[in-house]
PDB file of C-alpha atoms in Angstrom:
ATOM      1  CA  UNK H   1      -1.652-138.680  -4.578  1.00  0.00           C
ATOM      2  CA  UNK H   2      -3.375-141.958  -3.794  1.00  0.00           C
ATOM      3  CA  UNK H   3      -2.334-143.962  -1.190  1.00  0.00           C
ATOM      4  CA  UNK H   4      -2.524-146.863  -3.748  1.00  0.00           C
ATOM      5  CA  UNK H   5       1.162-145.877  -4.386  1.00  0.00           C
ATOM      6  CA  UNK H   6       2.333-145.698  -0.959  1.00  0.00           C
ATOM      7  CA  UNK H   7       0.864-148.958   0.212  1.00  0.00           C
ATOM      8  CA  UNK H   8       2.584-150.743  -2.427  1.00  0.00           C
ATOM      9  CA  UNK H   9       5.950-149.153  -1.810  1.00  0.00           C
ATOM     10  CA  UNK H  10       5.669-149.538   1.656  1.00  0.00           C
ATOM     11  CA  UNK H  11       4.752-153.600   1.378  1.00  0.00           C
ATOM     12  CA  UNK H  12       8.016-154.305  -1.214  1.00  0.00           C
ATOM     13  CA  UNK H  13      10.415-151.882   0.803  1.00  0.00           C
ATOM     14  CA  UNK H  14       9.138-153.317   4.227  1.00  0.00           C
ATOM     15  CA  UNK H  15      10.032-157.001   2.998  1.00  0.00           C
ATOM     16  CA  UNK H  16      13.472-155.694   0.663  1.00  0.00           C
ATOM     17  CA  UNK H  17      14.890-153.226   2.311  1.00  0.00           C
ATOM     18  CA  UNK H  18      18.630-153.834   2.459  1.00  0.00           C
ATOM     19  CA  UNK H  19      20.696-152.490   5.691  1.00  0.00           C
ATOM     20  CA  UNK H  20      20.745-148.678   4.103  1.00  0.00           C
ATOM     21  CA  UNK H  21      16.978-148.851   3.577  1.00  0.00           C
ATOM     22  CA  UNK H  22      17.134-149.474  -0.281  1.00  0.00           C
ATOM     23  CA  UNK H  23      14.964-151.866  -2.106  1.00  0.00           C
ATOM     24  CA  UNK H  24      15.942-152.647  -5.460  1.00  0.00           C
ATOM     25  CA  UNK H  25      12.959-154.092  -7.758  1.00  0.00           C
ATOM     26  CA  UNK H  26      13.485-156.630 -10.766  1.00  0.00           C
ATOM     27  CA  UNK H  27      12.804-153.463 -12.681  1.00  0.00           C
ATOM     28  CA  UNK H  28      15.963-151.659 -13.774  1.00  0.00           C
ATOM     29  CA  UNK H  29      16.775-148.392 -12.627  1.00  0.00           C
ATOM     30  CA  UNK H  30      13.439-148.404  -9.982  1.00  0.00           C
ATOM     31  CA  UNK H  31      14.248-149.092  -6.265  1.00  0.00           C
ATOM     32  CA  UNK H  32      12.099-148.012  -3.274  1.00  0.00           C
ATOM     33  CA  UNK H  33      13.864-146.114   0.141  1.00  0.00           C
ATOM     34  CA  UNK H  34      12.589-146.833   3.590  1.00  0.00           C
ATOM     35  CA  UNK H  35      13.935-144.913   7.102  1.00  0.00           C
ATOM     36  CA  UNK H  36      12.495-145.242  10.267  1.00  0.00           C
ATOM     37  CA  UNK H  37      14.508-142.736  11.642  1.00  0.00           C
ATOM     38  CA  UNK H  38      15.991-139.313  10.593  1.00  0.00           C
ATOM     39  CA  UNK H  39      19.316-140.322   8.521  1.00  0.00           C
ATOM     40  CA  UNK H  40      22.471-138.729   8.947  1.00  0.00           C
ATOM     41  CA  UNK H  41      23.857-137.014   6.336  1.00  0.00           C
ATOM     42  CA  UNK H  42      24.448-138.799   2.951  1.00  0.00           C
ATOM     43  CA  UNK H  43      27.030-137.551   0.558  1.00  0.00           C
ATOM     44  CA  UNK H  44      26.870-138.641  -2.927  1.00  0.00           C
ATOM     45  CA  UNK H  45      27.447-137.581  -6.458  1.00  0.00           C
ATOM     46  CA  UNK H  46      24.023-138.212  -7.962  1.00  0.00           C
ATOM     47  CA  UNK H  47      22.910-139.273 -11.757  1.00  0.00           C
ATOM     48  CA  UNK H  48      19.694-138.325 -13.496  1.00  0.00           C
ATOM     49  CA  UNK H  49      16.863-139.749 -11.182  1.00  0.00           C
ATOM     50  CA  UNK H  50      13.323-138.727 -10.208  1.00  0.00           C
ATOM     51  CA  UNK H  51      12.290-139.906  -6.659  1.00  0.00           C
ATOM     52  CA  UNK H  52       8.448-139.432  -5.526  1.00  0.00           C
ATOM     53  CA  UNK H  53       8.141-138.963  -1.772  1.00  0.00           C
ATOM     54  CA  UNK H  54       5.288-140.909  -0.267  1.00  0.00           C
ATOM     55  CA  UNK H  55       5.857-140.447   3.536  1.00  0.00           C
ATOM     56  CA  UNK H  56       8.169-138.886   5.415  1.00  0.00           C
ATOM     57  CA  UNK H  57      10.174-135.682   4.525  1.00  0.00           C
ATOM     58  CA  UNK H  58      14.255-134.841   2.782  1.00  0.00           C
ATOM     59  CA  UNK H  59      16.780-132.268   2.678  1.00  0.00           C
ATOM     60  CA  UNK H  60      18.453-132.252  -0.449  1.00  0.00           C
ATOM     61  CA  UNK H  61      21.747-129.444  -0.303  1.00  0.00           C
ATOM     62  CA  UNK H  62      23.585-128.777  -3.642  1.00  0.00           C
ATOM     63  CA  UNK H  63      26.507-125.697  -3.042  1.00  0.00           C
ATOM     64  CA  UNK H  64      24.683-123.039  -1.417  1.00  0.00           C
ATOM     65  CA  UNK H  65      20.995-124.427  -1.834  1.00  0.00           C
ATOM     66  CA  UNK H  66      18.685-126.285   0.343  1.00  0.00           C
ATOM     67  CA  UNK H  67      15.892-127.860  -0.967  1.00  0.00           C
ATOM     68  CA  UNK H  68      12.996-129.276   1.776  1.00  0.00           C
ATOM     69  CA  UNK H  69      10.599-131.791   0.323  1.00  0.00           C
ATOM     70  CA  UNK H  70       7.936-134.520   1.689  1.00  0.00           C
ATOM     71  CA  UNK H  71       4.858-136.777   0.928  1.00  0.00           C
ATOM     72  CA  UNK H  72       3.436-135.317  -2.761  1.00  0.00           C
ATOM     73  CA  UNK H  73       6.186-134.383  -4.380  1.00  0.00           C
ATOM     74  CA  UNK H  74       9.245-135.076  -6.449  1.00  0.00           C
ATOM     75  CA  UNK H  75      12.981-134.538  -6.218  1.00  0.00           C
ATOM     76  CA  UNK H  76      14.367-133.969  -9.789  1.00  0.00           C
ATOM     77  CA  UNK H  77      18.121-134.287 -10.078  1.00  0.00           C
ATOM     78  CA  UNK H  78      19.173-133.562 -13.979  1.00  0.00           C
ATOM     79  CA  UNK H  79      22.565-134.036 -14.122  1.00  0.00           C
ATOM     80  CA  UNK H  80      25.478-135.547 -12.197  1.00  0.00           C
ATOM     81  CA  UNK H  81      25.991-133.134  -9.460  1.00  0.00           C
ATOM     82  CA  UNK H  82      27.155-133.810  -6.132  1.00  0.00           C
ATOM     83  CA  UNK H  83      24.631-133.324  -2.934  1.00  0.00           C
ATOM     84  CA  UNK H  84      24.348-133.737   0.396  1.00  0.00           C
ATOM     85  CA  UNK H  85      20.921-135.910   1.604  1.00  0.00           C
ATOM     86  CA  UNK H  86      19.384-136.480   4.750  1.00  0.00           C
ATOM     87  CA  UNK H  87      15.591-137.558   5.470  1.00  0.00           C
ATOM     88  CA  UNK H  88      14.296-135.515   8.004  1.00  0.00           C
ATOM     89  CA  UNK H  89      10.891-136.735   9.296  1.00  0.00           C
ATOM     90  CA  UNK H  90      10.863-140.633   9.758  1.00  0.00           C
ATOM     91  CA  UNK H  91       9.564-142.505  13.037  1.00  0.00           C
ATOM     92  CA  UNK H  92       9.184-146.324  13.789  1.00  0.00           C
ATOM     93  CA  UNK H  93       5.277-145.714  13.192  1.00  0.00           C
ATOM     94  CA  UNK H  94       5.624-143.261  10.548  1.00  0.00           C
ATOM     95  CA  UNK H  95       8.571-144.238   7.983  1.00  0.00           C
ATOM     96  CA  UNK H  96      10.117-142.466   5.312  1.00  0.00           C
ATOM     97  CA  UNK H  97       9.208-143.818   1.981  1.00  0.00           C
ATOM     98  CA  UNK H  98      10.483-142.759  -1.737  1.00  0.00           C
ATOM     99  CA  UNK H  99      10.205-144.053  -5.134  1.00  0.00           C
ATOM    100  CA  UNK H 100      13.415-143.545  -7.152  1.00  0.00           C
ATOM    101  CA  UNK H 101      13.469-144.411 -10.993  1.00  0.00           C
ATOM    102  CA  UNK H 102      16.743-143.527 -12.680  1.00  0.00           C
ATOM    103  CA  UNK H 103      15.745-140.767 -15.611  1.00  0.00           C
ATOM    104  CA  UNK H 104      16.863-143.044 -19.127  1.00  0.00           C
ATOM    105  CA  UNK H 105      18.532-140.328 -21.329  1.00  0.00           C
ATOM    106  CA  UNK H 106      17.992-143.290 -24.090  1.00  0.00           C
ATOM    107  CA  UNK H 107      13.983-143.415 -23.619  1.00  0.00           C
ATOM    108  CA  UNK H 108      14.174-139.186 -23.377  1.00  0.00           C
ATOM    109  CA  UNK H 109      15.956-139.123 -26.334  1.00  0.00           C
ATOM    110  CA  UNK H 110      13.554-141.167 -28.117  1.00  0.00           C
ATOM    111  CA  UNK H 111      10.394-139.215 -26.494  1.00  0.00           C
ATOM    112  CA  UNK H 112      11.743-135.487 -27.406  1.00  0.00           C
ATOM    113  CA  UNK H 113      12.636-136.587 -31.102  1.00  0.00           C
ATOM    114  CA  UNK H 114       8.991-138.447 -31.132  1.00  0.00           C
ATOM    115  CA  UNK H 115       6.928-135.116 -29.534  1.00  0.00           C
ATOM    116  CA  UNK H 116       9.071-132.425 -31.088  1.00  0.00           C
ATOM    117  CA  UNK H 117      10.149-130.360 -28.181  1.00  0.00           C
ATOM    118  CA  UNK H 118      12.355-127.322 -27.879  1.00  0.00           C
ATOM    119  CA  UNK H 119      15.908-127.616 -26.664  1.00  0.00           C
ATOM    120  CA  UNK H 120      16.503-125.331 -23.623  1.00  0.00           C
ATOM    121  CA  UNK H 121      19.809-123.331 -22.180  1.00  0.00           C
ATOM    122  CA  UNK H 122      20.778-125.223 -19.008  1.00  0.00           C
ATOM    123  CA  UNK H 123      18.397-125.553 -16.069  1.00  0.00           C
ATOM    124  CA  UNK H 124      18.954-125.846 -12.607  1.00  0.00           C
ATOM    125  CA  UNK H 125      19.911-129.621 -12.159  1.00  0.00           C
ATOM    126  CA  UNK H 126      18.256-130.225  -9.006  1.00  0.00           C
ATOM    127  CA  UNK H 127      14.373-129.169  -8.092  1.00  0.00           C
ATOM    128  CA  UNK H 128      10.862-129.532  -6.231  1.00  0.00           C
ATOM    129  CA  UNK H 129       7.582-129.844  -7.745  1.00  0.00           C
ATOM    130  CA  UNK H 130       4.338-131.478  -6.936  1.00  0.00           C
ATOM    131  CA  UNK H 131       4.216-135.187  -7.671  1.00  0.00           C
ATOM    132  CA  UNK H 132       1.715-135.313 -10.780  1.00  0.00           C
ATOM    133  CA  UNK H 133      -1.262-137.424 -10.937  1.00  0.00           C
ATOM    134  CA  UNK H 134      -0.588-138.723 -14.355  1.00  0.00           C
ATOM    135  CA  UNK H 135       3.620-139.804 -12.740  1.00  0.00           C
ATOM    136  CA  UNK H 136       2.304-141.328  -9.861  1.00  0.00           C
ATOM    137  CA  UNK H 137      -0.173-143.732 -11.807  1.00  0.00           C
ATOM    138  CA  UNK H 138       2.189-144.560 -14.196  1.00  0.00           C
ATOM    139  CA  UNK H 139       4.283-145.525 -10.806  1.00  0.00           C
ATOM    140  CA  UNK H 140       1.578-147.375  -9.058  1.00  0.00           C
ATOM    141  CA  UNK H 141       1.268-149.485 -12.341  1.00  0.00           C
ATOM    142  CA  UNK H 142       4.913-150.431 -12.190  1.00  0.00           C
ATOM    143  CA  UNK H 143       4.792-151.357  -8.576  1.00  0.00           C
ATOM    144  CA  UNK H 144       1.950-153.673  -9.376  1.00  0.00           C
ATOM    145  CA  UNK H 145       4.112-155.509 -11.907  1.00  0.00           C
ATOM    146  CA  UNK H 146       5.798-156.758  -9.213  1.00  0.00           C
ATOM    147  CA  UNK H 147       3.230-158.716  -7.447  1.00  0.00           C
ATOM    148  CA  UNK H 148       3.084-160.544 -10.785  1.00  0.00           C
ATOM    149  CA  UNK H 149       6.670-161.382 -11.798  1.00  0.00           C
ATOM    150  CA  UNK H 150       5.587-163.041 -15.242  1.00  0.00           C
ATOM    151  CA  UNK H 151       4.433-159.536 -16.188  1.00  0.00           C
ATOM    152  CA  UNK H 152       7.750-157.534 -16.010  1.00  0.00           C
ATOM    153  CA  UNK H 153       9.705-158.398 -18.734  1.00  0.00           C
ATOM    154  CA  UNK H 154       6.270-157.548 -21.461  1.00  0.00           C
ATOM    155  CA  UNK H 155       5.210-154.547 -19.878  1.00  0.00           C
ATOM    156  CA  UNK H 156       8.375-152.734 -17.837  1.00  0.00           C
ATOM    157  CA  UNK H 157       9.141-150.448 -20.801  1.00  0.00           C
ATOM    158  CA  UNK H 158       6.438-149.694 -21.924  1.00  0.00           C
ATOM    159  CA  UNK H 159       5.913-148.091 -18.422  1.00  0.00           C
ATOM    160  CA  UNK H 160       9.057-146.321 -17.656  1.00  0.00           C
ATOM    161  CA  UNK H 161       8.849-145.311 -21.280  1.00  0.00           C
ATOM    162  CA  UNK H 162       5.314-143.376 -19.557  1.00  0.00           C
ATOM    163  CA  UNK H 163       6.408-142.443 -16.958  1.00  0.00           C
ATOM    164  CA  UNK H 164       9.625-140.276 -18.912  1.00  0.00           C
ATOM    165  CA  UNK H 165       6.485-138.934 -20.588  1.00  0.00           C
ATOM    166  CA  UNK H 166       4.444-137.399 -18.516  1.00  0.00           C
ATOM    167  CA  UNK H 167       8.031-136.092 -16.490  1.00  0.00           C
ATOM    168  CA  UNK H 168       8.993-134.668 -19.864  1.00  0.00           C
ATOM    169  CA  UNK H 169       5.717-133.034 -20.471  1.00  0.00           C
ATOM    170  CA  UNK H 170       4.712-132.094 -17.214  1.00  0.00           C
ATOM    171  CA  UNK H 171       6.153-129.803 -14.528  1.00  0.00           C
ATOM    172  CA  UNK H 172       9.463-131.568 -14.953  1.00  0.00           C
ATOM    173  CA  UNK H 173       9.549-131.474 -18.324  1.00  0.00           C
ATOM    174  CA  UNK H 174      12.476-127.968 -18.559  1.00  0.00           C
ATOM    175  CA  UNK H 175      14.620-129.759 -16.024  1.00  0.00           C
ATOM    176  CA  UNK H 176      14.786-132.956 -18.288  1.00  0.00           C
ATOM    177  CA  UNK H 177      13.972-132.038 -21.779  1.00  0.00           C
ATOM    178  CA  UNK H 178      18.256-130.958 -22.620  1.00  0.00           C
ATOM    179  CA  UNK H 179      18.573-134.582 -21.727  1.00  0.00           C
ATOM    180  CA  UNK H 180      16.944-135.903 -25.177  1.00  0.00           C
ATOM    181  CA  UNK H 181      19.464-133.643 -27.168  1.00  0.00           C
ATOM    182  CA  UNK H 182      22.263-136.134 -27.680  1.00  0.00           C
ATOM    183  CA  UNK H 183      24.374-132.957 -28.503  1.00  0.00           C
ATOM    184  CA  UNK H 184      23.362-130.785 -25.939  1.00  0.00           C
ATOM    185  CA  UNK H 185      25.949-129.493 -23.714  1.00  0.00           C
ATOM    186  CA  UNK H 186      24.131-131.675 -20.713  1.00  0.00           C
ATOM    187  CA  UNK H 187      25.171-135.002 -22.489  1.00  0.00           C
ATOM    188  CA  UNK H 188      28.330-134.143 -23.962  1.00  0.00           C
ATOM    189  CA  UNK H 189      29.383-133.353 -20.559  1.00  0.00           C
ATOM    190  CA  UNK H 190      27.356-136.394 -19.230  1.00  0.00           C
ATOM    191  CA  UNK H 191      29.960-138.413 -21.871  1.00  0.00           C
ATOM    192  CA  UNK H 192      33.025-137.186 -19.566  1.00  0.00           C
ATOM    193  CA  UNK H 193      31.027-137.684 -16.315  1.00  0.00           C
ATOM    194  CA  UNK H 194      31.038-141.263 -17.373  1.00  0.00           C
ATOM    195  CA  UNK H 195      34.895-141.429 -18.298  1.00  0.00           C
ATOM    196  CA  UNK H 196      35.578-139.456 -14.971  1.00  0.00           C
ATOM    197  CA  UNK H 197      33.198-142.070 -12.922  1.00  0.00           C
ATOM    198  CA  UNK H 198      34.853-145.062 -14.212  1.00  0.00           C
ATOM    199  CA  UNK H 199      38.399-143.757 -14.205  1.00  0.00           C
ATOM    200  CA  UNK H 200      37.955-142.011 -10.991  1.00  0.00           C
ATOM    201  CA  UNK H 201      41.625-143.611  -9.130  1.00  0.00           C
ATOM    202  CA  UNK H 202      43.606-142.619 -12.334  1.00  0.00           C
ATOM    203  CA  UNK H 203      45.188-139.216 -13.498  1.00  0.00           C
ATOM    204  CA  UNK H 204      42.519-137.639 -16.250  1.00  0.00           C
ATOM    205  CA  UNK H 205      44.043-134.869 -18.071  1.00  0.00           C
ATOM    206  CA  UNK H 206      41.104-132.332 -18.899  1.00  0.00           C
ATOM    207  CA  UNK H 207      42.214-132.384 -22.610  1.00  0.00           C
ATOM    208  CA  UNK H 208      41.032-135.748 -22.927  1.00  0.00           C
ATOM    209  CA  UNK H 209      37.797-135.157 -21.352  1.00  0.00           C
ATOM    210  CA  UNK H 210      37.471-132.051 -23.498  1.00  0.00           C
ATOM    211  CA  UNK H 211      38.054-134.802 -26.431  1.00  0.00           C
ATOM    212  CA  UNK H 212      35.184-137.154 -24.965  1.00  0.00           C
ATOM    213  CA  UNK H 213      32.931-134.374 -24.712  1.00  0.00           C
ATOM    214  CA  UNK H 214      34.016-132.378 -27.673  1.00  0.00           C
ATOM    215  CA  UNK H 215      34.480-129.352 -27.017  1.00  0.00           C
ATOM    216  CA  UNK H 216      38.122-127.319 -26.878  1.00  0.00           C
ATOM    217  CA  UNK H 217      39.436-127.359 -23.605  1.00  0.00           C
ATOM    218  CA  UNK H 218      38.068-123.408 -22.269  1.00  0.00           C
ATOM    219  CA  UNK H 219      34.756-124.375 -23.016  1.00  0.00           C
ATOM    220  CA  UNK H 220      34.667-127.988 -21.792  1.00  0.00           C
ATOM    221  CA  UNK H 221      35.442-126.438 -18.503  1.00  0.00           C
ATOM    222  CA  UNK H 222      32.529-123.473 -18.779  1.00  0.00           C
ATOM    223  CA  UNK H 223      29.968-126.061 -19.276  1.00  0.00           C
ATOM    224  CA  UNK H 224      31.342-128.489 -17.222  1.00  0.00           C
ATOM    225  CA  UNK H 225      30.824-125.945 -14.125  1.00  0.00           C
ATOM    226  CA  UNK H 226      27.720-125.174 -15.382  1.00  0.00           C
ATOM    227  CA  UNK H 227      26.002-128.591 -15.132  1.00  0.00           C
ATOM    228  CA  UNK H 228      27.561-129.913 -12.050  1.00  0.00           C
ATOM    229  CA  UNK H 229      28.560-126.810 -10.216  1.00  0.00           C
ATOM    230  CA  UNK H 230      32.113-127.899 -10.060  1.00  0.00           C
ATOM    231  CA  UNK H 231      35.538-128.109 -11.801  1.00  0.00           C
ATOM    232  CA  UNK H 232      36.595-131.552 -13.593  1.00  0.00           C
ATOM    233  CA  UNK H 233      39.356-131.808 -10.677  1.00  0.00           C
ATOM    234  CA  UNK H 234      36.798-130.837  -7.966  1.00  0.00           C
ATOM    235  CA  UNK H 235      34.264-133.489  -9.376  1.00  0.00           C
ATOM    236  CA  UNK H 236      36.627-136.170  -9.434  1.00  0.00           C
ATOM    237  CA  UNK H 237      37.849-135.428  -5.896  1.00  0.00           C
ATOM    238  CA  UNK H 238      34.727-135.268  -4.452  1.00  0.00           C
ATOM    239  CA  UNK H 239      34.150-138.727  -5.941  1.00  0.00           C
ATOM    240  CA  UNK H 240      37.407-140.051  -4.850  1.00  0.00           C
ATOM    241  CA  UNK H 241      36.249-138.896  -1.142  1.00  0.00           C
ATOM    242  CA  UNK H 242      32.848-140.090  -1.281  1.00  0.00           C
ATOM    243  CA  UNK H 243      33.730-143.797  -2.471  1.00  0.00           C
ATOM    244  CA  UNK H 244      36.964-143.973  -0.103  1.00  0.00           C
ATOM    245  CA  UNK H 245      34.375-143.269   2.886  1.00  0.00           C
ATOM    246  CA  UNK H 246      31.737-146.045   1.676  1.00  0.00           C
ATOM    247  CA  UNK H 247      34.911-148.725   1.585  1.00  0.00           C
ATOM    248  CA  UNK H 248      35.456-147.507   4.953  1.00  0.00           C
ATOM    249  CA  UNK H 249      32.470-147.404   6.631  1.00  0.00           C
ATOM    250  CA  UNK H 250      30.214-149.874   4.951  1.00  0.00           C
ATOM    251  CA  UNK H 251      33.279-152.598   4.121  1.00  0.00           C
ATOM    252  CA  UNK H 252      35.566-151.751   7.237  1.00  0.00           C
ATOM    253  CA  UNK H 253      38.546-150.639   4.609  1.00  0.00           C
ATOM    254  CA  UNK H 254      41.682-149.247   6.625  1.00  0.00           C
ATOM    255  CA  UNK H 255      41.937-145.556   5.984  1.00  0.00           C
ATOM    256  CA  UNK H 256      45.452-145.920   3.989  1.00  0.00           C
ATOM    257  CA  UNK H 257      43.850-148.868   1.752  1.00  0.00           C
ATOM    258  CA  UNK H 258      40.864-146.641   0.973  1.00  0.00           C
ATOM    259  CA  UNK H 259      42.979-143.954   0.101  1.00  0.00           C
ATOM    260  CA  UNK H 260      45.379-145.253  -2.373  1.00  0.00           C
ATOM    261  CA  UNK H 261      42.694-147.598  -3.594  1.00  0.00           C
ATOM    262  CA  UNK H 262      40.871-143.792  -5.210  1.00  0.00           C
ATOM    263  CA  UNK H 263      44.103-142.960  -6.104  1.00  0.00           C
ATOM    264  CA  UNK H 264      45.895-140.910  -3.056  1.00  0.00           C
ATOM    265  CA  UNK H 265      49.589-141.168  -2.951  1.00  0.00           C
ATOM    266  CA  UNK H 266      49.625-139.350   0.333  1.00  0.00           C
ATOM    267  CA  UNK H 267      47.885-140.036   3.413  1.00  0.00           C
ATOM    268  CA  UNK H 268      48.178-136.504   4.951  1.00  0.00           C
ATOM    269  CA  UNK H 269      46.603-134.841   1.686  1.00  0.00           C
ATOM    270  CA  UNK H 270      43.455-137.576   1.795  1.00  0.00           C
ATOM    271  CA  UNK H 271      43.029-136.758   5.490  1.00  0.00           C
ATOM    272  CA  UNK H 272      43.285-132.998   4.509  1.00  0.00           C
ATOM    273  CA  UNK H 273      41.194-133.312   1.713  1.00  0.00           C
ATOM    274  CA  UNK H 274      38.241-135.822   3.506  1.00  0.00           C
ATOM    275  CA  UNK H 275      38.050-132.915   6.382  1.00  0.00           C
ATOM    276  CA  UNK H 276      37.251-130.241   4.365  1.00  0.00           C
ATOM    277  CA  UNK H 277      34.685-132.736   2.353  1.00  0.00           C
ATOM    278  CA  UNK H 278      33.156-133.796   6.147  1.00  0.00           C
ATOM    279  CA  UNK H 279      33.903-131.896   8.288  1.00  0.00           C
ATOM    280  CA  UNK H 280      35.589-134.589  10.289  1.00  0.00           C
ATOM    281  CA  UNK H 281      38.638-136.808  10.205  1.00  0.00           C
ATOM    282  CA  UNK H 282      38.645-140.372   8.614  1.00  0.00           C
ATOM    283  CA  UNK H 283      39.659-142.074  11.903  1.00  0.00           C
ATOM    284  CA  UNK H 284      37.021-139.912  13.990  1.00  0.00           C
ATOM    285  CA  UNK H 285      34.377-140.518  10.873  1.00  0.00           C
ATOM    286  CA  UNK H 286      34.912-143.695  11.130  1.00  0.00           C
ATOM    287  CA  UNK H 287      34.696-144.297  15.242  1.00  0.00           C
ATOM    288  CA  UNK H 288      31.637-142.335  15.313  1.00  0.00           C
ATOM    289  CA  UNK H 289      29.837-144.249  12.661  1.00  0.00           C
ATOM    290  CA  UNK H 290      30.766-147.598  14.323  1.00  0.00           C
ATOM    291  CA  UNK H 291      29.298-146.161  17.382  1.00  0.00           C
ATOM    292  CA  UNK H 292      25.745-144.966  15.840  1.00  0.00           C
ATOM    293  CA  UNK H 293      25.751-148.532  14.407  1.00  0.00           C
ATOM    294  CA  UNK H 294      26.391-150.515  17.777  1.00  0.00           C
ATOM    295  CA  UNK H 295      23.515-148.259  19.366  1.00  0.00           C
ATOM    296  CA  UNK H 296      20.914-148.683  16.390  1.00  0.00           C
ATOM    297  CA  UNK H 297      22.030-152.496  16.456  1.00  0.00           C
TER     298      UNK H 297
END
């Protein structure tokens, strides 16, 4: 991969970072990641995204699988699974640096029904492959954009509309392709992911998810399980658990007005429920995150 790319990432994400090491471009759904140091680890429930490592090395865990990755190739997540992150080779000299466009189910919709090709039983929503040639010049090309503002607006989708392409047709292509099948089972349960992510704090009965996604009940919860490796209830707690720790950590929430803000009526059950999530309590999370902040500070 050229180093084109990685000189242009590192110039926008070295002058836009934010405090987490994100840079978020003008252009929609494409942000850049910088670390300087190895991360601790991230918890998040992840939509559709392809992220091209330039420097640096990840650990991506999903369930029971570990994926390593580093400069030349690409994290695919297909669906909205939950993970656990952490970048694993960074240094003051040497950062981590990624590339992260959100995958556009709109634009792969548009691409499979334009180049004809085969729908697919579920894949494995998270994998590794090689950063192609033809992925990482349509990148570099959006990353110039930016050094010419004027340009975005007449030329951004005409790129990312590439760049799905040659991710569609290339190595990535399996992993993606059930996302251009507006009824495949991959978007019908991506319809109740949606419902579930912006309804997260409320009670969702699985029939009515079953509705959104139609399918009866039995089978909403087969295929459910098999794109995001968990239950509705499971997926919806984890979510509940991951935001309550953000409002704590990164907005200095108190632990009872995190909880009942995702929708805990009991304190003991959220403290329960965030230890067997972490592997830690939400006072002790919370104490030792403060701490690694004051030292980094």
């Amino acid at each position: 991969m050229s180093n084109t790319l990685l000189d242009c990432v590192r110039r926008f994400a070295d002058a836009n970072a934010d405090a987490f090491g994100v840079a978020r471009t003008p252009i929609p759904g494409l942000f850049a990641m910088r670390a300087t140091a190895p991360s601790e680890l991230q918890y998040a429930i992840s939509k559709p995204l392809v992220a091209l490592v330039l420097q640096g090395a990840k650990r991506v865990t999903m369930g029971s699988e570990t994926f390593d990755f580093g400069a030349g190739e690409s994290l695919l997540i297909a669906a909205d699974v939950p993970n656990v992150s952490q970048i694993t080779r960074a240094t003051a000299g040497e950062p981590f640096y990624s590339l992260v466009l959100d995958i556009d189910p709109l634009v792969t919709q548009s691409l499979v029904m334009e180049i004809g090709v085969a729908q697919t039983g579920t894949g494995a929503p998270i994998r590794i492959d090689p950063t192609e040639a033809e992925v990482a010049d349509a990148a570099l090309r959006l990353m110039r954009l930016l050094d010419r503002p004027a340009s975005i607006p007449v030329l951004q989708d005409q790129l990312i509309r590439e760049m799905h392409y040659w991710l569609l047709t290339g190595r990535h292509g399996a992993g993606i392709r059930n996302l251009g099948f507006a009824d495949s089972h991959a978007n019908r349960i991506a319809r109740a992911v949606a419902v579930i992510r912006a309804e997260y704090a409320k009670t969702l009965p699985v029939e009515r998810l079953a509705v959104v996604a139609g399918m009866s009940p039995s089978s909403f919860h087969q295929h459910f399980r098999a794109v995001t490796s968990l239950s509705p209830l499971q997926f919806q707690k984890q979510l509940r658990l991951i935001e309550a720790r953000r409002m704590m950590i990164s907005e200095g929430a108190a632990i009872s007005n995190a909880a009942y803000a995702v929708g805990y009526e009991s304190i003991p059950q959220f403290t329960r429920e965030y230890g067997r999530l972490f592997g830690t309590t939400p006072a002790r999370d919370i104490r030792e995150s403060s701490g690694k902040a004051q030292v980094a500070a």
